């Protein structure tokens, strides 16, 4: 009995945290998402089926695997109260009710550790494909995500500017920055403004050089997860198509065909002699470098461009969208 932690006093307030299960690491995170990212990148933790002990790289593969156990007619008996369950998820959730005085709770399928029993009980449901029908939109939602999904319906708001309906105050505030142009999340290093905290956090890594995402093959680290996935795709596929001139290798034959044009630059600029592999590149070069002609015009911004390509790039910019909004509002 002396080894058991003392129950907390009613006056104490415990913040929900999630600790790394590795005793040598002992890092603590505020959300399960941050902890899962840490486990995948730093510890290469696997997901384990608690029925057959088979391991998987991702939770999605674990959830998909559990379909092989659906036809098995077995029951799960609680060792504490001898209560029997036909559903394995319900059994695992119930098991935590007999550990009231534990200082931490560990998920049996991925090792995630939480200080709160209710949090780990909700977490366990993510390893099962259990769904319930939303009483408002009748969509099939995972049981663990149903409360937050219903909450979004209850906080549905309509934008007075464009009529778009937003789910929740957070989405509404982020959407309104499109109309107001006000970026409330400001970078402390350069002062640049952003519409969301996540955009600001990703941008800040450029200044801090914080690289959270690591390639599982060569351990090269990246600022954004999209950059890491794009880089990692090169490892996942075999490059066995070789250029006979420079010996560079490619995944697809079409990539080699595009590359070969760099060795056959047959179009020469009559003004400066610069050579190009395709006639389109030469025409663009003449327009941009050797001509002041700008045939394509953006009327809301009063700007002109040498090609449709540059005009289309401009239409995605924030300046153009802001000018377009002002023009629509004035009319």
Coordinates of C-alpha atoms in Angstrom, one line a residue:
X1 CA 0.0 0.0 0.0
X2 CA 2.9 2.4 0.7
X3 CA 3.9 2.3 -3.0
X4 CA 0.5 3.6 -4.2
X5 CA 0.4 7.4 -4.8
X6 CA -1.7 9.4 -2.5
X7 CA -5.0 10.7 -4.0
X8 CA -4.9 14.3 -5.0
X9 CA -6.7 16.9 -2.8
X10 CA -9.9 18.4 -4.1
X11 CA -8.2 21.8 -4.3
X12 CA -5.4 20.7 -6.7
X13 CA -5.9 21.3 -10.4
X14 CA -4.2 18.8 -12.7
X15 CA -3.4 19.9 -16.3
X16 CA -4.0 17.2 -18.9
X17 CA -0.6 16.0 -20.1
X18 CA 0.7 13.0 -22.0
X19 CA 4.1 11.6 -21.2
X20 CA 6.5 9.7 -23.4
X21 CA 6.6 6.1 -22.3
X22 CA 10.4 5.9 -22.7
X23 CA 11.8 6.4 -19.1
X24 CA 15.1 7.8 -20.6
X25 CA 13.2 10.4 -22.5
X26 CA 10.4 11.5 -20.1
X27 CA 9.2 14.3 -22.3
X28 CA 5.7 15.6 -21.6
X29 CA 3.3 16.9 -24.2
X30 CA 0.0 18.9 -24.0
X31 CA -1.9 16.8 -26.6
X32 CA -1.9 13.2 -27.9
X33 CA -1.2 14.5 -31.4
X34 CA 2.1 16.1 -30.3
X35 CA 3.0 12.9 -28.4
X36 CA 2.2 10.6 -31.3
X37 CA 4.4 12.7 -33.6
X38 CA 7.2 12.6 -31.1
X39 CA 6.9 8.8 -30.7
X40 CA 6.8 8.2 -34.5
X41 CA 9.8 10.4 -35.2
X42 CA 12.1 10.0 -32.2
X43 CA 11.3 6.4 -31.0
X44 CA 9.8 4.7 -34.0
X45 CA 7.1 3.2 -31.8
X46 CA 4.9 0.6 -33.4
X47 CA 1.1 0.0 -32.9
X48 CA 0.4 -3.5 -31.5
X49 CA -2.8 -5.5 -31.7
X50 CA -3.6 -6.5 -28.1
X51 CA -5.3 -9.7 -29.3
X52 CA -2.6 -11.2 -31.5
X53 CA 0.5 -9.0 -30.7
X54 CA 1.0 -8.2 -34.4
X55 CA 2.7 -4.8 -34.9
X56 CA 2.0 -2.1 -37.5
X57 CA 3.6 1.2 -38.6
X58 CA 0.5 3.3 -38.4
X59 CA -2.8 3.3 -36.4
X60 CA -4.8 3.1 -39.7
X61 CA -3.1 -0.3 -40.5
X62 CA -3.9 -1.5 -37.0
X63 CA -7.6 -0.5 -37.2
X64 CA -7.8 -2.2 -40.7
X65 CA -6.2 -5.3 -39.3
X66 CA -8.8 -5.7 -36.5
X67 CA -11.4 -6.8 -39.1
X68 CA -9.7 -10.3 -39.1
X69 CA -10.8 -10.7 -35.5
X70 CA -14.5 -9.7 -36.0
X71 CA -15.7 -13.2 -36.9
X72 CA -14.0 -14.7 -33.8
X73 CA -16.6 -15.7 -31.2
X74 CA -14.9 -14.9 -27.9
X75 CA -15.7 -13.0 -24.8
X76 CA -13.4 -10.9 -22.6
X77 CA -13.7 -11.3 -18.8
X78 CA -12.5 -8.6 -16.5
X79 CA -10.1 -9.9 -13.9
X80 CA -11.2 -7.4 -11.3
X81 CA -15.0 -7.8 -11.3
X82 CA -15.5 -10.9 -13.5
X83 CA -17.8 -8.8 -15.8
X84 CA -17.8 -10.3 -19.4
X85 CA -17.7 -8.3 -22.6
X86 CA -18.3 -9.3 -26.2
X87 CA -16.7 -6.2 -27.6
X88 CA -12.9 -5.9 -27.1
X89 CA -12.9 -2.1 -27.1
X90 CA -15.5 -1.9 -24.3
X91 CA -13.4 -4.4 -22.4
X92 CA -10.2 -2.4 -22.6
X93 CA -12.0 0.8 -21.6
X94 CA -13.6 -1.0 -18.6
X95 CA -10.2 -2.3 -17.4
X96 CA -9.1 1.3 -16.6
X97 CA -12.0 1.6 -14.1
X98 CA -10.1 -0.7 -11.7
X99 CA -7.0 1.6 -11.6
X100 CA -8.3 4.7 -9.8
X101 CA -5.2 5.3 -7.8
X102 CA -2.6 5.0 -10.5
X103 CA -0.4 8.0 -11.2
X104 CA -0.5 7.3 -15.0
X105 CA -2.4 5.2 -17.5
X106 CA -0.9 3.4 -20.5
X107 CA -2.6 2.4 -23.7
X108 CA -2.1 -1.3 -24.3
X109 CA -1.8 -0.9 -28.1
X110 CA 0.6 2.0 -28.7
X111 CA 2.1 2.7 -25.3
X112 CA 0.7 6.3 -25.0
X113 CA 0.7 7.5 -21.4
X114 CA -1.7 9.9 -19.9
X115 CA -2.2 11.2 -16.3
X116 CA -6.0 11.1 -16.8
X117 CA -8.1 7.9 -16.9
X118 CA -10.9 9.6 -19.0
X119 CA -8.3 10.8 -21.5
X120 CA -6.8 7.3 -22.1
X121 CA -10.3 5.8 -22.3
X122 CA -11.2 8.1 -25.1
X123 CA -7.8 7.5 -26.7
X124 CA -8.3 3.7 -26.8
X125 CA -11.4 4.1 -29.0
X126 CA -9.1 5.5 -31.8
X127 CA -7.6 2.1 -32.2
X128 CA -11.0 0.7 -33.2
X129 CA -13.3 1.4 -36.1
X130 CA -16.2 2.2 -33.8
X131 CA -18.7 4.7 -35.3
X132 CA -21.9 6.3 -34.3
X133 CA -24.5 8.3 -36.2
X134 CA -24.5 12.0 -35.7
X135 CA -28.0 13.0 -34.5
X136 CA -27.8 16.3 -36.6
X137 CA -26.4 15.4 -40.0
X138 CA -26.6 11.5 -39.7
X139 CA -23.0 11.1 -40.7
X140 CA -21.1 8.1 -39.4
X141 CA -18.4 9.5 -37.1
X142 CA -15.8 7.7 -34.9
X143 CA -17.2 7.4 -31.4
X144 CA -14.2 9.3 -29.9
X145 CA -14.7 12.2 -32.3
X146 CA -18.5 12.4 -32.0
X147 CA -18.7 15.0 -29.1
X148 CA -16.4 17.5 -30.9
X149 CA -18.3 16.9 -34.2
X150 CA -21.7 17.6 -32.6
X151 CA -20.2 20.7 -30.9
X152 CA -19.2 22.0 -34.4
X153 CA -22.9 21.8 -35.5
X154 CA -24.0 23.7 -32.4
X155 CA -21.6 26.5 -33.1
X156 CA -22.4 26.8 -36.9
X157 CA -22.0 30.4 -38.1
X158 CA -22.7 32.2 -41.3
X159 CA -20.3 34.8 -42.8
X160 CA -22.2 38.1 -43.4
X161 CA -19.8 39.0 -46.3
X162 CA -20.0 35.9 -48.5
X163 CA -22.7 33.7 -46.9
X164 CA -20.3 30.8 -46.3
X165 CA -21.2 28.7 -43.3
X166 CA -18.4 27.9 -40.9
X167 CA -18.1 25.2 -38.2
X168 CA -17.1 26.8 -35.0
X169 CA -15.8 30.1 -33.8
X170 CA -12.2 29.2 -34.7
X171 CA -13.0 28.5 -38.4
X172 CA -15.2 31.7 -38.5
X173 CA -12.4 33.9 -37.1
X174 CA -9.8 32.4 -39.6
X175 CA -12.2 32.8 -42.5
X176 CA -12.9 36.5 -41.7
X177 CA -9.2 37.3 -42.2
X178 CA -9.9 36.7 -46.0
X179 CA -12.3 39.7 -45.9
X180 CA -10.7 42.0 -43.4
X181 CA -7.0 41.3 -44.4
X182 CA -6.2 41.5 -40.7
X183 CA -3.5 39.0 -39.6
X184 CA -3.7 38.8 -35.8
X185 CA -0.9 36.2 -35.5
X186 CA 2.4 38.1 -35.9
X187 CA 5.9 36.6 -36.3
X188 CA 8.1 37.8 -33.4
X189 CA 11.2 37.7 -35.6
X190 CA 10.1 39.6 -38.8
X191 CA 6.7 41.0 -38.0
X192 CA 4.9 39.2 -40.8
X193 CA 1.2 38.5 -40.0
X194 CA -0.7 35.2 -40.4
X195 CA -4.4 34.3 -40.3
X196 CA -3.9 31.2 -38.1
X197 CA -1.6 30.1 -35.3
X198 CA -0.5 27.1 -37.3
X199 CA 0.6 29.2 -40.2
X200 CA 2.6 31.4 -37.8
X201 CA 4.2 28.3 -36.1
X202 CA 5.3 26.8 -39.5
X203 CA 6.7 30.2 -40.6
X204 CA 8.6 30.7 -37.3
X205 CA 10.6 27.5 -37.9
X206 CA 12.3 29.3 -40.8
X207 CA 13.8 31.7 -38.3
X208 CA 14.6 29.1 -35.6
X209 CA 15.6 26.4 -38.1
X210 CA 13.5 23.9 -36.0
X211 CA 13.1 20.7 -38.0
X212 CA 10.5 18.4 -36.5
X213 CA 10.1 16.0 -39.3
X214 CA 12.8 13.4 -40.1
X215 CA 13.1 11.0 -43.1
X216 CA 12.9 7.4 -41.8
X217 CA 15.5 6.3 -44.4
X218 CA 18.3 8.9 -44.3
X219 CA 17.3 10.8 -41.1
X220 CA 17.4 14.2 -42.9
X221 CA 15.2 16.7 -41.1
X222 CA 12.7 19.1 -42.5
X223 CA 10.7 22.1 -41.3
X224 CA 7.4 21.0 -42.8
X225 CA 5.9 17.5 -43.0
X226 CA 4.9 18.0 -46.7
X227 CA 8.6 18.6 -47.5
X228 CA 9.6 15.4 -45.7
X229 CA 6.9 13.3 -47.4
X230 CA 8.0 14.6 -50.8
X231 CA 11.6 13.8 -50.1
X232 CA 10.7 10.4 -48.6
X233 CA 8.8 9.4 -51.7
X234 CA 12.2 9.3 -53.5
X235 CA 13.4 6.6 -51.2
X236 CA 10.1 4.6 -51.4
X237 CA 10.5 4.1 -55.2
X238 CA 13.4 2.5 -57.1
X239 CA 15.2 4.8 -59.5
X240 CA 16.3 2.3 -62.2
X241 CA 15.9 4.4 -65.4
X242 CA 19.3 6.0 -66.2
X243 CA 20.3 8.9 -68.5
X244 CA 23.0 7.6 -70.8
X245 CA 24.6 11.1 -71.0
X246 CA 24.9 12.2 -67.4
X247 CA 24.0 8.9 -65.6
X248 CA 21.3 10.6 -63.6
X249 CA 18.5 8.1 -62.6
X250 CA 14.8 8.5 -62.6
X251 CA 11.7 6.6 -61.3
X252 CA 9.6 7.0 -64.5
X253 CA 10.4 6.9 -68.2
X254 CA 8.5 10.2 -68.7
X255 CA 10.8 11.9 -66.2
X256 CA 13.8 10.8 -68.3
X257 CA 12.1 12.1 -71.5
X258 CA 11.7 15.5 -69.9
X259 CA 15.3 15.4 -68.6
X260 CA 16.7 14.6 -72.0
X261 CA 15.5 18.0 -73.3
X262 CA 18.1 19.6 -71.1
X263 CA 20.8 17.9 -73.2
X264 CA 19.3 19.1 -76.5
X265 CA 18.8 22.9 -76.2
X266 CA 18.1 23.6 -79.9
X267 CA 16.3 26.9 -79.6
X268 CA 18.6 29.9 -79.4
X269 CA 17.7 33.5 -78.4
X270 CA 18.5 35.9 -81.3
X271 CA 19.2 38.7 -78.8
X272 CA 21.6 37.1 -76.2
X273 CA 22.3 33.6 -77.5
X274 CA 20.8 31.8 -74.5
X275 CA 19.6 28.4 -75.5
X276 CA 16.3 26.6 -74.6
X277 CA 15.1 23.0 -74.9
X278 CA 11.5 24.0 -75.8
X279 CA 10.1 26.8 -78.0
X280 CA 7.7 27.9 -75.3
X281 CA 10.6 28.7 -72.9
X282 CA 12.3 30.8 -75.7
X283 CA 9.1 32.8 -76.3
X284 CA 8.6 33.5 -72.6
X285 CA 12.3 34.6 -72.4
X286 CA 11.9 37.0 -75.2
X287 CA 8.7 38.5 -73.7
X288 CA 10.1 38.8 -70.2
X289 CA 13.7 39.9 -70.8
X290 CA 13.9 41.5 -74.3
X291 CA 10.5 43.0 -74.6
X292 CA 8.5 45.6 -72.6
X293 CA 5.2 44.2 -74.0
X294 CA 2.8 43.0 -71.3
X295 CA -0.4 41.8 -73.2
X296 CA -2.2 40.3 -70.2
X297 CA -3.9 42.7 -67.8
X298 CA -5.4 42.3 -64.3
X299 CA -8.0 45.0 -64.2
X300 CA -8.6 45.0 -60.3
X301 CA -4.9 45.5 -59.7
X302 CA -4.0 47.6 -62.8
X303 CA -1.0 45.3 -63.4
X304 CA 0.1 43.8 -66.7
X305 CA 1.9 40.5 -67.4
X306 CA 3.9 38.9 -70.2
X307 CA 2.1 35.6 -70.1
X308 CA -1.1 33.9 -69.0
X309 CA 1.0 31.8 -66.6
X310 CA 2.3 34.8 -64.7
X311 CA -1.2 36.2 -64.6
X312 CA -2.7 33.0 -63.1
X313 CA 0.1 33.0 -60.5
X314 CA -0.8 36.6 -59.6
X315 CA -4.6 35.8 -59.2
X316 CA -3.7 33.4 -56.3
X317 CA -1.9 36.2 -54.4
X318 CA -3.3 38.0 -51.4
X319 CA -2.9 41.4 -53.0
X320 CA -5.1 40.4 -55.9
X321 CA -7.8 38.8 -53.7
X322 CA -7.9 41.9 -51.5
X323 CA -8.3 44.2 -54.5
X324 CA -10.9 41.9 -56.0
X325 CA -12.9 42.0 -52.7
X326 CA -12.7 45.8 -52.6
X327 CA -14.0 46.1 -56.2
X328 CA -16.9 43.7 -55.5
X329 CA -17.8 45.6 -52.3
X330 CA -17.7 49.0 -54.0
X331 CA -20.0 47.8 -56.8

